Amino acid sequence: MFGGSSTKYFMLWPPALQVLNFPSQRQQEQAPRPVVHFEHPPGHQLHTAPYFLRIPRTVPDADAPSSQETGNGPKTEVTFMRRCYMMAGLFSVTTAIMAMILSKAIPSEADLSLPGLICAVVSFMVLFVLCIGTKCRKLYWFSFILAGCFASLACVSVILVLLERNLVVMCLALLGASALIVTCYFAGAWLPRNVLPGEAALLLLVFFFVVASIFVLIMFVFTNRRIYQLLYFIFLVITVIPTALYHAQVVHGRRFKLPVHEFVICAVTVYLHFLLSFTALYFLIWTPGGDMVR
């Protein structure tokens, strides 16, 4: 049975494979091989480059401006400016309303200089705490509470210190202070920087104001002449104008850019300029009875 030549077994090998449904070697070579495609989600690619040639992935910064600010939304400078002017305008309008109400509620002959001085000292203490609390100013509730306390106390102190509290003179001073501040901040926002005061000019002006104020106040105490009082408030108005021009550049981001939460301290500065202008213009417009000697 197993005895025959090997040629017979070689001739019988292919039919046996066909019976068992195994393709022959020639059919295996001619049959196309299937191609397998691996699907992957869109956007995912296999990085085959070496590690040192790969582009590092960028991590979004938390302090970077949002897409709304970099896209179609308002810029950070515009948002800062709007918040600053809205808060300063709120303080100024509140001061004007309180000044008109208290001028009629308090008798003109009442001497309230001492309570006004106490309110002024407390308001400047609150302002000092607000200025030195740089880290706490990031908390809006801290800034809002201190700014509101300063605005209220400063407004009451100025109204109590005013002489006679004449309603007509007070309204004229409020209109003049509003026009002065709006003009200064508009000019500081649009005029070229080479014609606006810088840091050196501002420091020189403040030094001149301090020296001149000390001399004028000493002369007013010893002579009690109103001319020295008028000179002091003229110096005050002259100092407020360049200071407001410089601060307008800060509010509009022309000098340097502040963080967004610093709009509260800038609004307080704008309000302080308005309050000082109102006080100076009131004493310049108000004329007491009699001659220049009080």
CSV table of C-alpha atoms in Angstrom, one decimal:
chain,number,residue,atom,x,y,z
A,1,MET,CA,0.0,0.0,0.0
A,2,PHE,CA,2.8,2.3,0.8
A,3,GLY,CA,5.1,0.9,-1.6
A,4,GLY,CA,5.0,2.8,-4.9
A,5,SER,CA,7.1,5.7,-6.0
A,6,SER,CA,7.1,9.1,-4.5
A,7,THR,CA,6.0,10.5,-7.9
A,8,LYS,CA,2.5,9.1,-7.4
A,9,TYR,CA,2.2,10.8,-4.0
A,10,PHE,CA,3.4,14.0,-5.5
A,11,MET,CA,0.7,13.8,-8.3
A,12,LEU,CA,-2.0,13.0,-5.7
A,13,TRP,CA,-1.1,15.9,-3.4
A,14,PRO,CA,-2.9,18.8,-5.2
A,15,PRO,CA,-6.2,16.9,-5.6
A,16,ALA,CA,-6.1,15.9,-2.0
A,17,LEU,CA,-5.7,19.6,-1.0
A,18,GLN,CA,-8.6,20.5,-3.2
A,19,VAL,CA,-10.9,18.0,-1.6
A,20,LEU,CA,-10.0,19.4,1.8
A,21,ASN,CA,-10.8,22.9,0.5
A,22,PHE,CA,-7.2,24.2,0.9
A,23,PRO,CA,-6.1,26.4,-2.0
A,24,SER,CA,-3.1,25.4,-3.9
A,25,GLN,CA,0.2,27.3,-3.6
A,26,ARG,CA,-0.4,29.0,-7.0
A,27,GLN,CA,-3.8,30.1,-5.9
A,28,GLN,CA,-2.4,31.5,-2.7
A,29,GLU,CA,0.1,33.6,-4.6
A,30,GLN,CA,-2.5,34.9,-7.0
A,31,ALA,CA,-5.2,35.7,-4.4
A,32,PRO,CA,-5.2,39.5,-3.4
A,33,ARG,CA,-4.4,40.1,0.2
A,34,PRO,CA,-7.0,42.1,2.2
A,35,VAL,CA,-6.0,45.6,3.4
A,36,VAL,CA,-7.0,46.5,6.9
A,37,HIS,CA,-7.7,50.2,7.6
A,38,PHE,CA,-7.8,51.3,11.2
A,39,GLU,CA,-10.2,54.2,11.8
A,40,HIS,CA,-9.3,57.0,14.3
A,41,PRO,CA,-11.3,59.9,15.5
A,42,PRO,CA,-10.9,63.1,13.6
A,43,GLY,CA,-8.2,65.4,14.9
A,44,HIS,CA,-6.1,62.6,16.4
A,45,GLN,CA,-2.8,61.9,14.6
A,46,LEU,CA,0.0,59.7,15.5
A,47,HIS,CA,3.1,61.6,16.3
A,48,THR,CA,6.0,59.7,14.7
A,49,ALA,CA,8.5,62.5,15.1
A,50,PRO,CA,11.3,62.2,17.7
A,51,TYR,CA,10.5,63.6,21.1
A,52,PHE,CA,12.9,66.6,20.8
A,53,LEU,CA,11.3,67.6,17.4
A,54,ARG,CA,7.7,67.6,18.6
A,55,ILE,CA,6.0,71.0,19.1
A,56,PRO,CA,5.1,71.5,22.7
A,57,ARG,CA,1.4,71.8,23.5
A,58,THR,CA,0.4,75.2,24.8
A,59,VAL,CA,-1.6,75.5,28.0
A,60,PRO,CA,-4.1,78.3,28.2
A,61,ASP,CA,-3.1,81.0,30.6
A,62,ALA,CA,-5.7,81.9,33.3
A,63,ASP,CA,-4.7,85.6,33.3
A,64,ALA,CA,-5.0,85.9,29.5
A,65,PRO,CA,-7.9,87.9,28.1
A,66,SER,CA,-11.0,85.9,27.2
A,67,SER,CA,-12.2,85.2,23.7
A,68,GLN,CA,-14.9,87.8,24.2
A,69,GLU,CA,-12.3,90.5,24.9
A,70,THR,CA,-10.0,89.5,22.1
A,71,GLY,CA,-12.8,88.9,19.6
A,72,ASN,CA,-15.9,91.0,19.0
A,73,GLY,CA,-16.4,91.9,22.7
A,74,PRO,CA,-15.0,95.1,24.4
A,75,LYS,CA,-11.3,95.3,25.2
A,76,THR,CA,-9.9,95.3,28.7
A,77,GLU,CA,-9.0,99.0,28.5
A,78,VAL,CA,-12.6,99.9,27.4
A,79,THR,CA,-14.1,97.8,30.2
A,80,PHE,CA,-11.7,99.4,32.8
A,81,MET,CA,-12.6,102.9,31.6
A,82,ARG,CA,-16.3,102.3,31.6
A,83,ARG,CA,-16.4,100.9,35.1
A,84,CYS,CA,-14.1,103.7,36.4
A,85,TYR,CA,-16.3,106.5,35.0
A,86,MET,CA,-19.5,104.9,36.0
A,87,MET,CA,-18.4,104.5,39.6
A,88,ALA,CA,-17.0,108.0,39.8
A,89,GLY,CA,-20.1,109.4,38.2
A,90,LEU,CA,-22.2,107.6,40.8
A,91,PHE,CA,-20.2,109.2,43.6
A,92,SER,CA,-20.4,112.6,42.1
A,93,VAL,CA,-24.1,112.5,41.5
A,94,THR,CA,-24.6,111.3,45.1
A,95,THR,CA,-22.5,114.2,46.4
A,96,ALA,CA,-24.4,116.8,44.3
A,97,ILE,CA,-27.8,115.5,45.7
A,98,MET,CA,-26.5,115.4,49.3
A,99,ALA,CA,-25.1,118.9,49.0
A,100,MET,CA,-28.3,120.4,47.7
A,101,ILE,CA,-30.4,118.6,50.4
A,102,LEU,CA,-28.1,119.4,53.3
A,103,SER,CA,-27.7,123.0,52.2
A,104,LYS,CA,-31.5,123.5,52.9
A,105,ALA,CA,-31.7,121.1,55.9
A,106,ILE,CA,-28.9,122.7,57.9
A,107,PRO,CA,-29.3,126.3,59.0
A,108,SER,CA,-26.8,128.6,57.4
A,109,GLU,CA,-25.7,130.2,60.7
A,110,ALA,CA,-24.8,126.8,62.3
A,111,ASP,CA,-21.1,126.4,62.8
A,112,LEU,CA,-20.3,122.7,62.1
A,113,SER,CA,-16.6,123.1,61.3
A,114,LEU,CA,-15.5,120.7,64.0
A,115,PRO,CA,-17.8,117.7,63.0
A,116,GLY,CA,-16.7,118.4,59.4
A,117,LEU,CA,-13.1,118.2,60.3
A,118,ILE,CA,-13.6,114.9,62.1
A,119,CYS,CA,-15.4,113.5,59.1
A,120,ALA,CA,-12.5,114.6,56.9
A,121,VAL,CA,-9.9,113.0,59.1
A,122,VAL,CA,-11.8,109.7,59.2
A,123,SER,CA,-12.4,109.8,55.4
A,124,PHE,CA,-8.7,110.2,54.7
A,125,MET,CA,-7.9,107.3,57.1
A,126,VAL,CA,-10.3,105.1,55.0
A,127,LEU,CA,-8.6,106.3,51.8
A,128,PHE,CA,-5.2,105.5,53.3
A,129,VAL,CA,-6.3,101.9,54.1
A,130,LEU,CA,-7.7,101.6,50.6
A,131,CYS,CA,-4.4,102.8,49.1
A,132,ILE,CA,-2.1,100.5,51.1
A,133,GLY,CA,-4.3,97.4,50.7
A,134,THR,CA,-3.0,96.4,47.3
A,135,LYS,CA,-3.7,92.7,47.7
A,136,CYS,CA,-7.1,93.3,49.4
A,137,ARG,CA,-8.2,95.4,46.5
A,138,LYS,CA,-8.6,92.3,44.5
A,139,LEU,CA,-11.7,91.5,46.6
A,140,TYR,CA,-14.4,93.7,45.2
A,141,TRP,CA,-16.4,93.8,48.4
A,142,PHE,CA,-13.4,95.3,50.2
A,143,SER,CA,-12.9,98.0,47.6
A,144,PHE,CA,-16.6,98.8,47.3
A,145,ILE,CA,-17.1,99.2,51.0
A,146,LEU,CA,-14.1,101.4,51.6
A,147,ALA,CA,-14.7,103.5,48.5
A,148,GLY,CA,-18.4,104.0,49.5
A,149,CYS,CA,-17.3,105.0,53.0
A,150,PHE,CA,-14.7,107.5,51.8
A,151,ALA,CA,-17.2,109.1,49.3
A,152,SER,CA,-19.9,109.5,51.9
A,153,LEU,CA,-17.6,110.8,54.7
A,154,ALA,CA,-15.7,113.2,52.3
A,155,CYS,CA,-19.0,114.6,51.0
A,156,VAL,CA,-20.4,115.2,54.5
A,157,SER,CA,-17.2,116.8,55.7
A,158,VAL,CA,-17.0,119.2,52.7
A,159,ILE,CA,-20.6,120.3,53.1
A,160,LEU,CA,-20.2,120.9,56.9
A,161,VAL,CA,-17.1,122.9,56.4
A,162,LEU,CA,-18.6,125.2,53.7
A,163,LEU,CA,-19.4,128.7,54.9
A,164,GLU,CA,-23.1,129.7,54.8
A,165,ARG,CA,-24.0,126.8,52.5
A,166,ASN,CA,-25.6,129.0,49.9
A,167,LEU,CA,-27.7,126.8,47.5
A,168,VAL,CA,-27.1,129.0,44.5
A,169,VAL,CA,-23.4,129.2,45.0
A,170,MET,CA,-23.3,125.5,45.6
A,171,CYS,CA,-25.1,124.7,42.4
A,172,LEU,CA,-22.8,127.0,40.4
A,173,ALA,CA,-19.7,125.3,42.0
A,174,LEU,CA,-21.1,121.9,41.2
A,175,LEU,CA,-21.6,122.8,37.5
A,176,GLY,CA,-18.2,124.4,37.3
A,177,ALA,CA,-16.5,121.4,38.9
A,178,SER,CA,-18.3,119.0,36.6
A,179,ALA,CA,-17.4,121.0,33.5
A,180,LEU,CA,-13.7,121.3,34.6
A,181,ILE,CA,-13.4,117.5,35.3
A,182,VAL,CA,-15.1,116.5,32.1
A,183,THR,CA,-12.9,118.8,30.1
A,184,CYS,CA,-9.7,117.7,31.8
A,185,TYR,CA,-10.4,114.0,31.3
A,186,PHE,CA,-11.5,114.4,27.7
A,187,ALA,CA,-8.3,116.3,27.0
A,188,GLY,CA,-6.2,113.7,28.8
A,189,ALA,CA,-7.8,111.0,26.7
A,190,TRP,CA,-7.4,112.6,23.3
A,191,LEU,CA,-4.5,115.1,23.3
A,192,PRO,CA,-1.0,113.9,22.3
A,193,ARG,CA,1.1,112.7,25.1
A,194,ASN,CA,3.9,115.2,24.4
A,195,VAL,CA,1.7,118.1,25.5
A,196,LEU,CA,0.3,116.3,28.6
A,197,PRO,CA,2.1,116.3,31.9
A,198,GLY,CA,4.3,113.4,32.9
A,199,GLU,CA,5.6,112.0,36.1
A,200,ALA,CA,8.4,114.5,36.5
A,201,ALA,CA,6.1,117.5,35.9
A,202,LEU,CA,3.5,116.1,38.3
A,203,LEU,CA,6.0,115.7,41.1
A,204,LEU,CA,7.4,119.2,40.5
A,205,LEU,CA,3.8,120.6,40.6
A,206,VAL,CA,2.9,118.8,43.8
A,207,PHE,CA,6.1,120.1,45.5
A,208,PHE,CA,5.3,123.6,44.4
A,209,PHE,CA,1.7,123.3,45.7
A,210,VAL,CA,2.9,122.0,49.1
A,211,VAL,CA,5.4,124.8,49.6
A,212,ALA,CA,3.0,127.5,48.4
A,213,SER,CA,0.2,126.2,50.5
A,214,ILE,CA,2.3,126.2,53.7
A,215,PHE,CA,3.3,129.8,53.1
A,216,VAL,CA,-0.2,131.0,52.2
A,217,LEU,CA,-1.9,129.2,55.1
A,218,ILE,CA,0.6,130.7,57.6
A,219,MET,CA,0.0,134.1,56.2
A,220,PHE,CA,-3.8,133.6,56.5
A,221,VAL,CA,-3.6,132.5,60.1
A,222,PHE,CA,-1.5,135.5,61.1
A,223,THR,CA,-3.2,138.2,59.1
A,224,ASN,CA,-6.8,136.7,58.7
A,225,ARG,CA,-7.1,138.3,55.3
A,226,ARG,CA,-9.3,136.6,52.7
A,227,ILE,CA,-6.8,137.3,49.9
A,228,TYR,CA,-4.6,134.5,51.2
A,229,GLN,CA,-7.6,132.2,51.3
A,230,LEU,CA,-8.3,133.0,47.7
A,231,LEU,CA,-4.7,132.3,46.7
A,232,TYR,CA,-4.8,128.9,48.4
A,233,PHE,CA,-7.9,127.8,46.4
A,234,ILE,CA,-6.4,129.2,43.2
A,235,PHE,CA,-3.3,127.1,43.8
A,236,LEU,CA,-5.6,124.1,44.5
A,237,VAL,CA,-7.4,124.5,41.1
A,238,ILE,CA,-4.1,125.0,39.3
A,239,THR,CA,-2.9,121.7,40.8
A,240,VAL,CA,-6.1,119.7,40.2
A,241,ILE,CA,-6.1,120.5,36.4
A,242,PRO,CA,-2.6,118.9,35.5
A,243,THR,CA,-3.3,116.1,38.0
A,244,ALA,CA,-6.6,115.2,36.3
A,245,LEU,CA,-4.9,115.4,32.9
A,246,TYR,CA,-2.3,112.9,34.0
A,247,HIS,CA,-4.8,110.6,35.7
A,248,ALA,CA,-6.9,110.5,32.6
A,249,GLN,CA,-4.0,108.9,30.7
A,250,VAL,CA,-3.9,106.2,33.4
A,251,VAL,CA,-7.6,105.6,33.2
A,252,HIS,CA,-7.4,105.2,29.4
A,253,GLY,CA,-4.3,103.0,29.5
A,254,ARG,CA,-2.0,105.6,27.7
A,255,ARG,CA,0.7,105.6,30.4
A,256,PHE,CA,0.5,102.1,31.8
A,257,LYS,CA,-2.2,99.4,32.0
A,258,LEU,CA,-3.7,98.5,35.4
A,259,PRO,CA,-5.5,95.3,36.3
A,260,VAL,CA,-9.2,95.3,35.9
A,261,HIS,CA,-9.9,95.3,39.6
A,262,GLU,CA,-8.0,98.6,40.1
A,263,PHE,CA,-10.9,100.6,38.5
A,264,VAL,CA,-12.2,101.2,42.0
A,265,ILE,CA,-9.2,103.2,43.2
A,266,CYS,CA,-9.1,105.1,39.9
A,267,ALA,CA,-12.8,106.0,40.3
A,268,VAL,CA,-12.0,107.2,43.8
A,269,THR,CA,-9.2,109.4,42.4
A,270,VAL,CA,-11.6,110.9,39.8
A,271,TYR,CA,-14.1,111.6,42.5
A,272,LEU,CA,-11.5,113.2,44.7
A,273,HIS,CA,-10.6,115.6,41.8
A,274,PHE,CA,-14.2,116.5,41.5
A,275,LEU,CA,-14.6,117.1,45.2
A,276,LEU,CA,-11.5,119.3,45.4
A,277,SER,CA,-12.6,121.3,42.4
A,278,PHE,CA,-16.1,121.8,43.9
A,279,THR,CA,-14.6,123.0,47.2
A,280,ALA,CA,-12.2,125.4,45.5
A,281,LEU,CA,-14.8,126.9,43.2
A,282,TYR,CA,-17.3,127.3,46.0
A,283,PHE,CA,-14.9,129.4,48.0
A,284,LEU,CA,-13.8,131.4,44.9
A,285,ILE,CA,-17.4,132.2,44.0
A,286,TRP,CA,-18.7,132.8,47.5
A,287,THR,CA,-18.2,136.4,48.6
A,288,PRO,CA,-18.8,137.3,52.3
A,289,GLY,CA,-20.3,140.6,53.3
A,290,GLY,CA,-17.9,143.5,54.0
A,291,ASP,CA,-14.4,144.1,52.8
A,292,MET,CA,-11.5,141.7,52.4
A,293,VAL,CA,-10.8,141.5,56.1
A,294,ARG,CA,-13.0,139.1,57.9
